[in-house]
PDB file of C-alpha atoms in Angstrom:
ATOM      1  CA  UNK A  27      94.337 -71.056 -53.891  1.00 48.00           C
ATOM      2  CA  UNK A  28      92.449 -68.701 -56.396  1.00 51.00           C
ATOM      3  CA  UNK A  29      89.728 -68.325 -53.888  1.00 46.00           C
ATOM      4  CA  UNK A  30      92.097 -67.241 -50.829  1.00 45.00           C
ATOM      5  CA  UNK A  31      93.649 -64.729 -53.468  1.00 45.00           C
ATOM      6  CA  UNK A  32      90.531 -63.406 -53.763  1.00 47.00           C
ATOM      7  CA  UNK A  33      89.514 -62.732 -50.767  1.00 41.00           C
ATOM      8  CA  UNK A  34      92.957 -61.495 -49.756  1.00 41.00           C
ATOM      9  CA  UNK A  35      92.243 -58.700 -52.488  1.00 40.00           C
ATOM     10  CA  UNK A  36      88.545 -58.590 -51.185  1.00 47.00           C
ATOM     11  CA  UNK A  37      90.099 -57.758 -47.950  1.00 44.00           C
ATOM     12  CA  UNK A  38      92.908 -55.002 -49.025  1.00 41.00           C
ATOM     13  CA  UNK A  39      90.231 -53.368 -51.165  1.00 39.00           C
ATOM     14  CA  UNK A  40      87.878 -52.912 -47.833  1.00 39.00           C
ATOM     15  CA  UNK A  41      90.831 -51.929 -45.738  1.00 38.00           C
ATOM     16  CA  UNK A  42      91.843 -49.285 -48.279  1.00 40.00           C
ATOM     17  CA  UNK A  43      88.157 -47.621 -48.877  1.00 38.00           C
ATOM     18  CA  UNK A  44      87.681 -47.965 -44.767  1.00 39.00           C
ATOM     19  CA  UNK A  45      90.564 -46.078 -44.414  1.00 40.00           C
ATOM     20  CA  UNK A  46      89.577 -43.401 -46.967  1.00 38.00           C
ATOM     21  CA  UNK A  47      86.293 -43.057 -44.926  1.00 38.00           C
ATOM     22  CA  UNK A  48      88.164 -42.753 -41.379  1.00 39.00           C
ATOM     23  CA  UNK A  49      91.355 -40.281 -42.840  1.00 42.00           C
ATOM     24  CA  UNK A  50      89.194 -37.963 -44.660  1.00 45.00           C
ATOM     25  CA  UNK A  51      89.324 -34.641 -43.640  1.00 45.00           C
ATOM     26  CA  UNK A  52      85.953 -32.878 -42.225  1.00 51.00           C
ATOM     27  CA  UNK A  53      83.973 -31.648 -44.318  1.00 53.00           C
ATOM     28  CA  UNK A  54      81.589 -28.671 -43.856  1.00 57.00           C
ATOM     29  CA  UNK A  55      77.720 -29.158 -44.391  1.00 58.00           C
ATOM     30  CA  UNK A  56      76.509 -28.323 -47.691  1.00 66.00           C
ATOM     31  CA  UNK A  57      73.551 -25.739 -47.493  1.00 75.00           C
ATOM     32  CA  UNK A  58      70.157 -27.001 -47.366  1.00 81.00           C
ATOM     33  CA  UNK A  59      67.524 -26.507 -50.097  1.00 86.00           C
ATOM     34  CA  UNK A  60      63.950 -27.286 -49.125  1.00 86.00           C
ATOM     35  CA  UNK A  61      61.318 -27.643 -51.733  1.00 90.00           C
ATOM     36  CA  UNK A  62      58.872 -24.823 -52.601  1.00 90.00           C
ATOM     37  CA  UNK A  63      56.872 -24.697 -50.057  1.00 89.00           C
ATOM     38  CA  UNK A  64      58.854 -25.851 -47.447  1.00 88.00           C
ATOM     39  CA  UNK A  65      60.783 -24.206 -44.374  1.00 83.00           C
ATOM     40  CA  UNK A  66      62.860 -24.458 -41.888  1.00 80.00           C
ATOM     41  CA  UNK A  67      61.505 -23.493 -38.297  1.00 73.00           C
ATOM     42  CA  UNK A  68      63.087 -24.063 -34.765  1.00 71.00           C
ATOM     43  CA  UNK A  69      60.970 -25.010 -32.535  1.00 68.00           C
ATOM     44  CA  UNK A  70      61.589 -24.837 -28.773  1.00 71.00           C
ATOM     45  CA  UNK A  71      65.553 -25.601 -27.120  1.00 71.00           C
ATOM     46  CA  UNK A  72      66.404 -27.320 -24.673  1.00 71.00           C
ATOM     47  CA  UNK A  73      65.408 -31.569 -25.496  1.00 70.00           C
ATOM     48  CA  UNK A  74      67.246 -34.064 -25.183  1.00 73.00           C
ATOM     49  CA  UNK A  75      67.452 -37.005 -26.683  1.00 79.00           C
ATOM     50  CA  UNK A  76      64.057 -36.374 -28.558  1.00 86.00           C
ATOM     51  CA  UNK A  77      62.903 -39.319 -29.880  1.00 91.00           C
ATOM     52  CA  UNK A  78      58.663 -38.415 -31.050  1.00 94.00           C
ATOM     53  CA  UNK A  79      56.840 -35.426 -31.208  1.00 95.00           C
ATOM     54  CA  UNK A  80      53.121 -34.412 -31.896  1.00 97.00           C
ATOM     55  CA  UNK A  81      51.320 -31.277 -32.733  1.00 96.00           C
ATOM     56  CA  UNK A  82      47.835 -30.872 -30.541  1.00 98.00           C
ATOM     57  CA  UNK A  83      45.078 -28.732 -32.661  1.00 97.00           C
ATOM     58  CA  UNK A  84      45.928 -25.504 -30.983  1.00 96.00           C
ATOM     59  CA  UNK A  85      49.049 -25.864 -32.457  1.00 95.00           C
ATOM     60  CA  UNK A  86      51.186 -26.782 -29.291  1.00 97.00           C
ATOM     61  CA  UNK A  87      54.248 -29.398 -29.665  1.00 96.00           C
ATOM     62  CA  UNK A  88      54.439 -32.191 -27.258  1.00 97.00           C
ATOM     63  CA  UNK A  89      57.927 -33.922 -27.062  1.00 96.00           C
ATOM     64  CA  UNK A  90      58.425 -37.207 -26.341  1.00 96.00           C
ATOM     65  CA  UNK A  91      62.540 -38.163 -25.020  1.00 95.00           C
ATOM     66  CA  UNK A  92      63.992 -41.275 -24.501  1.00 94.00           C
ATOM     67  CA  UNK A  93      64.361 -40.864 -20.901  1.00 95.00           C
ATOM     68  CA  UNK A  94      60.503 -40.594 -20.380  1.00 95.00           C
ATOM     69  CA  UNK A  95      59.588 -37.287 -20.265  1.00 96.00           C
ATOM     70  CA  UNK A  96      56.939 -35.258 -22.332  1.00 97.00           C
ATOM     71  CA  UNK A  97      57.673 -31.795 -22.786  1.00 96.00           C
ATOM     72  CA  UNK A  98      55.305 -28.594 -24.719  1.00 96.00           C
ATOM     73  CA  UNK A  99      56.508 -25.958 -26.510  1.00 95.00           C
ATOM     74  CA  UNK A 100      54.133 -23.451 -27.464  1.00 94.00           C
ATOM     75  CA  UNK A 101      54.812 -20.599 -29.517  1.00 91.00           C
ATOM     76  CA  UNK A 102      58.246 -21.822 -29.852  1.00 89.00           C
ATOM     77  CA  UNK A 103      59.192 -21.986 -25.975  1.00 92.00           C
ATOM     78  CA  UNK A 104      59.933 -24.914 -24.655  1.00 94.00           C
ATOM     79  CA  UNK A 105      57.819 -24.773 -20.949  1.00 95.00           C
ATOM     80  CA  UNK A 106      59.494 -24.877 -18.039  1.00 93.00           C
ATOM     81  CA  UNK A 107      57.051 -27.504 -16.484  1.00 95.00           C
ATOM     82  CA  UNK A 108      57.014 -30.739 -17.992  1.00 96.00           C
ATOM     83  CA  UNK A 109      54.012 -32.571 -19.359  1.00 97.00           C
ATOM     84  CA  UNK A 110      54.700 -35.704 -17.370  1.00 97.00           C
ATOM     85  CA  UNK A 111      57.814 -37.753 -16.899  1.00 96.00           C
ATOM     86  CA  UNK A 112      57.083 -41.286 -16.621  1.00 96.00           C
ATOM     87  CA  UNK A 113      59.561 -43.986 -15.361  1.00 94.00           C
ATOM     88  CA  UNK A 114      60.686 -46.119 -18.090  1.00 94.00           C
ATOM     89  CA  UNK A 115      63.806 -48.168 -19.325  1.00 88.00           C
ATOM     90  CA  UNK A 116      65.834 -46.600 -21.317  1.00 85.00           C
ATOM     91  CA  UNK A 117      69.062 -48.398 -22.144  1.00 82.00           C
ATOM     92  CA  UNK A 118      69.746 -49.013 -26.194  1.00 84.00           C
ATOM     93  CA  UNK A 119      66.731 -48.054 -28.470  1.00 85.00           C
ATOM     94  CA  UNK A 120      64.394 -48.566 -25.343  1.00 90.00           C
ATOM     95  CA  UNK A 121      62.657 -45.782 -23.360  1.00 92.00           C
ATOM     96  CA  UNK A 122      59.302 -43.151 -24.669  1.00 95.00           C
ATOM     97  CA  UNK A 123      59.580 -44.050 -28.169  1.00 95.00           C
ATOM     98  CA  UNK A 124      56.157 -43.293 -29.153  1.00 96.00           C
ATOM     99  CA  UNK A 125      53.862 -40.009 -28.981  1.00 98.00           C
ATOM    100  CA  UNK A 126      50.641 -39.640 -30.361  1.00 98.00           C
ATOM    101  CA  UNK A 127      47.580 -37.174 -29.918  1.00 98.00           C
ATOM    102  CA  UNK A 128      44.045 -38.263 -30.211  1.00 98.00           C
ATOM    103  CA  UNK A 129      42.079 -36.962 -33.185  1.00 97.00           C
ATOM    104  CA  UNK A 130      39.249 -35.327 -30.587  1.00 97.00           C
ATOM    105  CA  UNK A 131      42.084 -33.900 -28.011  1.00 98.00           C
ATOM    106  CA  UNK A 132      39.706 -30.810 -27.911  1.00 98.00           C
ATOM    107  CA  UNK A 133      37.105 -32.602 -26.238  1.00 97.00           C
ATOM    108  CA  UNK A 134      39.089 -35.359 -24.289  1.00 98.00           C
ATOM    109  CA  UNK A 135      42.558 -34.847 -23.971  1.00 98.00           C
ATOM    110  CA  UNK A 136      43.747 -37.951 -24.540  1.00 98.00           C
ATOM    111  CA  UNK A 137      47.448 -38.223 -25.105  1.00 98.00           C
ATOM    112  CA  UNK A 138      48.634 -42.033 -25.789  1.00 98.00           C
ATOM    113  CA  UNK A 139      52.186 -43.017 -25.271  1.00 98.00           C
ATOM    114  CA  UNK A 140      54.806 -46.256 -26.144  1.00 97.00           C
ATOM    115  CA  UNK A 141      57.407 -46.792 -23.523  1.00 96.00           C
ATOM    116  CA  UNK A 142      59.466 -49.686 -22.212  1.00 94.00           C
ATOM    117  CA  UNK A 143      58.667 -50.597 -18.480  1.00 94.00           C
ATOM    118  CA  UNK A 144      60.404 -52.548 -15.905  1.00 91.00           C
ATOM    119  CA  UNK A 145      57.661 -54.083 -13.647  1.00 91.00           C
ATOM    120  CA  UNK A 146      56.713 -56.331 -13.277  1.00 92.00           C
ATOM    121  CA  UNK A 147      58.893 -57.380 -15.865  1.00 92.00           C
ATOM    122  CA  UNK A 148      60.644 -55.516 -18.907  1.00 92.00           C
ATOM    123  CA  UNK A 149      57.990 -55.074 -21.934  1.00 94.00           C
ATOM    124  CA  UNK A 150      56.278 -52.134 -23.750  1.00 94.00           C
ATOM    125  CA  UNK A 151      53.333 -50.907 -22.892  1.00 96.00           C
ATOM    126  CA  UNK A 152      50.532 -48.366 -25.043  1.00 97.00           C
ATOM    127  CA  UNK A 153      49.253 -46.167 -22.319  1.00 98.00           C
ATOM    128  CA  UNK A 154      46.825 -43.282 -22.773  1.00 98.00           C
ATOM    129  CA  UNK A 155      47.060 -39.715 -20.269  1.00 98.00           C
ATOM    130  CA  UNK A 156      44.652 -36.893 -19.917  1.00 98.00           C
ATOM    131  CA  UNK A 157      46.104 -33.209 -20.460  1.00 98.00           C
ATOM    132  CA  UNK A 158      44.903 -31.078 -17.478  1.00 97.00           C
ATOM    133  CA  UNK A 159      45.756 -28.085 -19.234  1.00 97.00           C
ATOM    134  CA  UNK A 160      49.663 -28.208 -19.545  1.00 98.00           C
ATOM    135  CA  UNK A 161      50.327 -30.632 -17.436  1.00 98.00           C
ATOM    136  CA  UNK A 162      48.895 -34.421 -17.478  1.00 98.00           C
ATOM    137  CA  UNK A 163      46.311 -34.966 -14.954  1.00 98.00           C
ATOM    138  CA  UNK A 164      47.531 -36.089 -11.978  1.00 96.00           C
ATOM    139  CA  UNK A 165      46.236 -38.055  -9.085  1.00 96.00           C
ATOM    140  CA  UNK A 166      48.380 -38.091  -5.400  1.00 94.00           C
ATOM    141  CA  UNK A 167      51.261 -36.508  -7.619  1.00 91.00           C
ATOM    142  CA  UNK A 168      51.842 -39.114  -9.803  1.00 92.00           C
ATOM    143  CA  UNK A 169      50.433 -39.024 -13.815  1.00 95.00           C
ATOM    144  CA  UNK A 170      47.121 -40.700 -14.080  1.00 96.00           C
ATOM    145  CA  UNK A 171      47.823 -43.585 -16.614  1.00 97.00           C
ATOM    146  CA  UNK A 172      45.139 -46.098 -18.744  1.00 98.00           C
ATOM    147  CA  UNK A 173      47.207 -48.903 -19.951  1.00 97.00           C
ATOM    148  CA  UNK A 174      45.752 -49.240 -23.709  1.00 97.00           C
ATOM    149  CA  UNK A 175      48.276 -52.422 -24.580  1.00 95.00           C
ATOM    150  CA  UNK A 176      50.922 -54.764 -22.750  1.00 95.00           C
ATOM    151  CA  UNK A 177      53.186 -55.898 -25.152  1.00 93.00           C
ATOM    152  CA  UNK A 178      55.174 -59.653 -24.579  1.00 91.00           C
ATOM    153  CA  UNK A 179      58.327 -59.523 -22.578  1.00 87.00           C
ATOM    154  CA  UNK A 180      61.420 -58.117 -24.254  1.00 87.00           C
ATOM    155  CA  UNK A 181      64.614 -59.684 -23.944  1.00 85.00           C
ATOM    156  CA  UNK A 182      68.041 -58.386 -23.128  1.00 85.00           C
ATOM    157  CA  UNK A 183      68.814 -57.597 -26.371  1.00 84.00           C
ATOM    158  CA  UNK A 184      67.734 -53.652 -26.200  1.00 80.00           C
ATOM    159  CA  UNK A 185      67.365 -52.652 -29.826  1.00 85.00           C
ATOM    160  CA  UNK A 186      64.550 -52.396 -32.730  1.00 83.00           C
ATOM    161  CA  UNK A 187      62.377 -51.274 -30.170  1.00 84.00           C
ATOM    162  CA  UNK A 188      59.791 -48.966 -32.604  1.00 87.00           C
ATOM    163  CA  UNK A 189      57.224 -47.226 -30.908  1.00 90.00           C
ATOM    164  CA  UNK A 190      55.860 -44.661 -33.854  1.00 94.00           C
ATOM    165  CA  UNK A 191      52.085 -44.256 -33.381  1.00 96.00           C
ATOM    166  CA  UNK A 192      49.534 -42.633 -35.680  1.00 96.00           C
ATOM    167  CA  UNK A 193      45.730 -42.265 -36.159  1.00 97.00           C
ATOM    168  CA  UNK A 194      44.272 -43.168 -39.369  1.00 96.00           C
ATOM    169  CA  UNK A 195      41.851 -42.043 -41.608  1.00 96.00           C
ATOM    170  CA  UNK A 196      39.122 -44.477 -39.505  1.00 96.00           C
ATOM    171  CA  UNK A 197      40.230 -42.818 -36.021  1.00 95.00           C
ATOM    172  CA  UNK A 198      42.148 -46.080 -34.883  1.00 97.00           C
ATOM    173  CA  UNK A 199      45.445 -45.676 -33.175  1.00 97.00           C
ATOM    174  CA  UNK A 200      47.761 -47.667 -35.086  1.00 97.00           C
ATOM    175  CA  UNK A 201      51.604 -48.877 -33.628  1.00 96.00           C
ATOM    176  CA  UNK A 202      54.746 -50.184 -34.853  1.00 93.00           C
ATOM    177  CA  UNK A 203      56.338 -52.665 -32.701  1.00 90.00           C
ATOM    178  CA  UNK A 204      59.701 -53.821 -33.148  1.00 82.00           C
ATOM    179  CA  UNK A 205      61.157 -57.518 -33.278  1.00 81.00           C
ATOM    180  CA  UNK A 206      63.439 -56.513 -30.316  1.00 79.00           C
TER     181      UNK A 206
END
């Protein structure tokens, strides 16, 4: 009996702080203040669901979305032209999760990529492009790809995807999966 009482009163006391949480009024968003030393900057309009991004030495922005397309903005314009769109699944926290620009992109190029594909099954993939200037190199109009990594199958459960990518301090490209 004492145990039912308490979670009866467990349960009233969640009800009643849920219900604070969903009645409260709006409220407006307290000003931001960044550390010295540290702006705010808009960069480029138009993205949507963004999901990586990447700075290329001369200072250009490559966005990664959800939907598969890469997008530049350079000097704060977003370019009309996309980088490449590249077909991917992108239900849940699947899609282009992952952007990352190799550490000699001066000399090569080389911009590497995580997205979820669908053929010839649904998995991740790593997969490396070559800038042609703004554009990825193409070949018959379609995005010349290197497939760097197949990942296992995913399941249907579409969430905990990951996809961040960075180069270390040794020049390796290093990638956080997710336990889908």
């Amino acid at each position: 009996m004492r145990n039912t009482i308490r979670l009866f009163v467990r349960w009233i006391v969640c009800l009643a702080l849920a219900s604070t949480f969903l009645l409260a009024a709006p409220r407006q968003a307290a000003a931001v203040t960044f550390p010295s030393g540290f702006t705010q900057s808009n960069w480029g309009s138009g993205h949507s669901a963004g999901t990586a991004m990447a700075f290329a030495p001369d200072r250009r922005l490559f966005v990664a979305a959800q939907d598969g397309t890469v997008r530049i903005v350079r000097n704060g314009t977003t370019l009309a032209t996309p980088f490449l769109k590249v077909d991917t699944d992108w239900q849940g926290e699947r899609g282009l999760t992952g952007i990352a620009i190799d550490p000699d992109f001066t000399s090569n190029g080389y911009v590497y990529l995580y997205y979820a594909v669908t053929t010839p099954t649904v998995h991740n993939k790593v997969a490396r492009f070559v800038a042609d200037g703004d554009v990825a190199k193409q070949s018959g109009g379609v995005p010349v790809e290197t497939t760097i990594l197949d990942l296992d199958d995913l399941s249907t459960i579409n969430i905990h995807n990951s996809g961040a990518m960075n180069f270390g301090p040794d020049g390796k490209l290093y990638v956080a999966v997710g336990e889908n």
